[in-house]
C-alpha positions as CSV (number, residue, x, y, z in Angstrom):
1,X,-49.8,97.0,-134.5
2,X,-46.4,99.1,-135.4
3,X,-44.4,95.7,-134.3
4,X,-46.1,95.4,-131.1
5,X,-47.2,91.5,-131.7
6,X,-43.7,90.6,-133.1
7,X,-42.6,87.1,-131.6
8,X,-46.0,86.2,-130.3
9,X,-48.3,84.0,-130.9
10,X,-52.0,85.9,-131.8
11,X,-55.1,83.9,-131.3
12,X,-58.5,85.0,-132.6
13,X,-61.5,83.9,-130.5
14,X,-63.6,82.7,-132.9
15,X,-67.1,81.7,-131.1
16,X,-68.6,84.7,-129.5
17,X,-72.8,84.1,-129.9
18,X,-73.0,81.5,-126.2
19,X,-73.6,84.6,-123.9
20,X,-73.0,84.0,-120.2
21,X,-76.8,83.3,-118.8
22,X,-78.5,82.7,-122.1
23,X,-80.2,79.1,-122.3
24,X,-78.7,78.7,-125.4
25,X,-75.6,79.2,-124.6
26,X,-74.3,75.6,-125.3
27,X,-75.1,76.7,-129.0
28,X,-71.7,79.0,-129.4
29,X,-71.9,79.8,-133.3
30,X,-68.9,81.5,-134.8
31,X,-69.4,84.8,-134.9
32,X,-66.2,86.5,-134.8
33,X,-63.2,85.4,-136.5
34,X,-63.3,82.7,-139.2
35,X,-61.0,80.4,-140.5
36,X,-60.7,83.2,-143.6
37,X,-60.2,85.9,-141.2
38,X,-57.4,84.3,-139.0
39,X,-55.7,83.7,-142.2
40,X,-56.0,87.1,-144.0
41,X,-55.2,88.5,-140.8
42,X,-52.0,86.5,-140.0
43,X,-53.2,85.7,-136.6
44,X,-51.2,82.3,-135.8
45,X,-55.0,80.5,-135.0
46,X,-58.2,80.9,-133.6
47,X,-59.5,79.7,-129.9
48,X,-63.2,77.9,-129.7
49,X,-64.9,77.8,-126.6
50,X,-66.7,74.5,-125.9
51,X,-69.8,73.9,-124.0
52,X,-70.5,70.2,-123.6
53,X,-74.4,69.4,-122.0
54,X,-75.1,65.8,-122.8
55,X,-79.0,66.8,-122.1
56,X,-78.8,70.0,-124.0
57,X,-80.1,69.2,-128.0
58,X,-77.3,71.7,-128.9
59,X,-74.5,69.8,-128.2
60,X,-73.6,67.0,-130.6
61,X,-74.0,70.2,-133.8
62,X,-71.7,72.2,-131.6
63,X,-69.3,69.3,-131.2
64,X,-69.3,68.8,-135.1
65,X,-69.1,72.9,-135.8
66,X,-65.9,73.2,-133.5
67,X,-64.8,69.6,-135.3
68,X,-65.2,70.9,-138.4
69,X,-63.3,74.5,-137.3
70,X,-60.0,72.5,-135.9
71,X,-60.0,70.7,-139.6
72,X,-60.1,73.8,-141.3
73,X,-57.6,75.6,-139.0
74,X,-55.0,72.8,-139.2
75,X,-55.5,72.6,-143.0
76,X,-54.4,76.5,-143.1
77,X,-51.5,75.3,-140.3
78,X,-53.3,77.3,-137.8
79,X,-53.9,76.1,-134.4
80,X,-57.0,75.4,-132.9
81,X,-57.1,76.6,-129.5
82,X,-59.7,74.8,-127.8
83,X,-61.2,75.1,-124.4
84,X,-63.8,72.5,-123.8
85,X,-66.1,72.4,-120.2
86,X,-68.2,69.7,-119.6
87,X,-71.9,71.4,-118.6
88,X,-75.3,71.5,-116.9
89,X,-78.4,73.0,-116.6
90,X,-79.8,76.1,-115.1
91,X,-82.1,78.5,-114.8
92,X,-79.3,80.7,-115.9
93,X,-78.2,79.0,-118.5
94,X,-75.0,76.2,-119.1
95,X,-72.9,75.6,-115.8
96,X,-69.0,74.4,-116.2
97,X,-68.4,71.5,-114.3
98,X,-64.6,72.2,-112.5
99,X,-64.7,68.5,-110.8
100,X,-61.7,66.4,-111.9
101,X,-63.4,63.8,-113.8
102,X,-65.8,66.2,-115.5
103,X,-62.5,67.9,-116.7
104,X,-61.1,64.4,-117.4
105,X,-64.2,63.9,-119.7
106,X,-64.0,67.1,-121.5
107,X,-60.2,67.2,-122.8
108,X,-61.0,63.3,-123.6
109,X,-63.7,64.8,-126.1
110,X,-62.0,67.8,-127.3
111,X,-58.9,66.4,-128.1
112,X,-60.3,63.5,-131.0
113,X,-61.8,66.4,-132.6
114,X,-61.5,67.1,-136.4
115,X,-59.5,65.5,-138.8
116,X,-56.1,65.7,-137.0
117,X,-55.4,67.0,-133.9
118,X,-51.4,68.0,-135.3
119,X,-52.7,72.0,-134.5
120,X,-55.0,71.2,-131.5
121,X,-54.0,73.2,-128.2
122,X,-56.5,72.7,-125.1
123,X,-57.2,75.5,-122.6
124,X,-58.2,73.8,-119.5
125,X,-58.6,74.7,-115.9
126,X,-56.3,73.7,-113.4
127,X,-58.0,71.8,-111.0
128,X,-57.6,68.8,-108.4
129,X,-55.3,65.6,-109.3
130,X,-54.1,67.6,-112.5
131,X,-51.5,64.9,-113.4
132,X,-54.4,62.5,-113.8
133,X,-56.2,65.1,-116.1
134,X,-53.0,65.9,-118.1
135,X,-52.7,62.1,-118.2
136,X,-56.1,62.6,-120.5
137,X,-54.4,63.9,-123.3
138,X,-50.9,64.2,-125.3
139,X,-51.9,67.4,-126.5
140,X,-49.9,70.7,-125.6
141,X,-52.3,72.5,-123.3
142,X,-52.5,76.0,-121.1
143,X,-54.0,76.6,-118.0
144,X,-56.5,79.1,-118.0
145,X,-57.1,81.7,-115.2
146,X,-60.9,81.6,-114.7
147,X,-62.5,83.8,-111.9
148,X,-60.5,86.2,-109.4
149,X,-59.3,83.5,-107.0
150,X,-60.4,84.2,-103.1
151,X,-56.9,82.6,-102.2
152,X,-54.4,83.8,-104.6
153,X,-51.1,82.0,-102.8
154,X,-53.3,78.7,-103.4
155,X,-53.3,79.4,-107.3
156,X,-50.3,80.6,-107.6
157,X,-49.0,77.0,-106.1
158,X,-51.6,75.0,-107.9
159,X,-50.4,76.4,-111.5
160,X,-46.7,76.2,-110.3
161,X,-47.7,72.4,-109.4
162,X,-49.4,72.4,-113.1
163,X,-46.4,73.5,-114.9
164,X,-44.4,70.7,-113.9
165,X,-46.2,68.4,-116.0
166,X,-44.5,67.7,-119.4
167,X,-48.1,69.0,-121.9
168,X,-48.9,71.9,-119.7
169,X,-46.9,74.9,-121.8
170,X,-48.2,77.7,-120.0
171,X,-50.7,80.0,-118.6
172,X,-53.5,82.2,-120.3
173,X,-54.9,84.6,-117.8
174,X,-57.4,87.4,-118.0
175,X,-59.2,88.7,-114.9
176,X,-57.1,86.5,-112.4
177,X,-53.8,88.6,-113.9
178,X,-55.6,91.8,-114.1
179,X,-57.9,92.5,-111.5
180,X,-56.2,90.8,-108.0
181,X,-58.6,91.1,-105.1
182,X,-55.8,93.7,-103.3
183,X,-56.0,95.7,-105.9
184,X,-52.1,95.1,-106.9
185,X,-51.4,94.7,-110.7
186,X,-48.0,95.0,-110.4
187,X,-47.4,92.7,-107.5
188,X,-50.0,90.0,-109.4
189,X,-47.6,90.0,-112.6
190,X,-44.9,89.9,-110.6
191,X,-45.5,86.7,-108.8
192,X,-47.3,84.9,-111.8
193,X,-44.5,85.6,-113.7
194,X,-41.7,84.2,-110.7
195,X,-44.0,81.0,-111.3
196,X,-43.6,80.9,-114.8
């Protein structure tokens, strides 16, 4: 990338089958990078999304896949990137549950997966009472961005609140950095990075 990824770190996102709506989503096979892949590629780990439905029949293979990926990532020294939702039911397929305990639940799950968690990274939302949630876990995690906020100023002082707490390392934002309701991708950076 003619030096362009120099002194980052590069994740590959390795589960890419659970598409958005599909009843099957829970069932997130990897289908992109591989353990093999990440490796050969010198990508510094791969990220697994996790979908966990305690109805859906999916769940406990997916939960022993994505164990099974963190083992063979941290035995390559890669880190495992996780970002676990607890789910439900729909007509449209899995739901993510953003409720405090239900992302309480979730990072309690995620993070005893595999063999050793000495690579594990969560990527969890930032939601109500997140020093409880953090409290969860000892693992290094990042907030992630999740849908365009409505109230922008909100999230921007929910994530500043977030960074505070000593596991919380950071922020990983797609559409909230790059498509602000206003329009303003400058201005967005701009103040995401002043929190930061």
């Amino acid at each position: 990338m003619l030096g362009a990824l120099e002194g980052k770190l590069v994740i590959g996102s390795m589960n890419r089958s659970g598409i958005i709506g599909a009843r099957y989503a829970v069932d997130d096979r990897v289908t992109a990078y591989d353990v093999p892949g990440i490796v050969g590629t010198r990508l510094d780990g791969g990220k697994l999304l996790l979908r966990i439905d305690p109805s859906d029949p999916a769940t406990p293979t997916m939960l022993e896949r994505t164990g099974a990926q963190v083992s063979a990532l941290a035995a390559a020294g890669k880190i495992a990137m996780v970002e676990p939702f607890m789910a439900k039911p729909s007509g449209g397929g899995p739901v993510n549950q953003l409720d405090t305990e239900s992302v309480i639940r979730s990072i309690a799950v995620a993070s005893a997966l595999g063999n050793t968690s000495a690579h594990t990274w969560l990527k969890v939302p930032c939601v109500e009472d997140m020093p409880r949630v953090m409290a969860a876990t000892s693992l290094p995690c990042l907030m992630l961005g999740g849908d365009v906020p409505e109230d922008a100023g909100a999230t921007l002082e929910s994530w500043r609140s977030a960074l505070k707490l000593p596991n919380v390392m950071g922020l990983v934002l797609g559409r909230a950095l790059l498509f602000p309701r206003d329009g303003d991708v400058a201005a967005n950076v701009e103040a995401i990075a002043e929190v930061l």
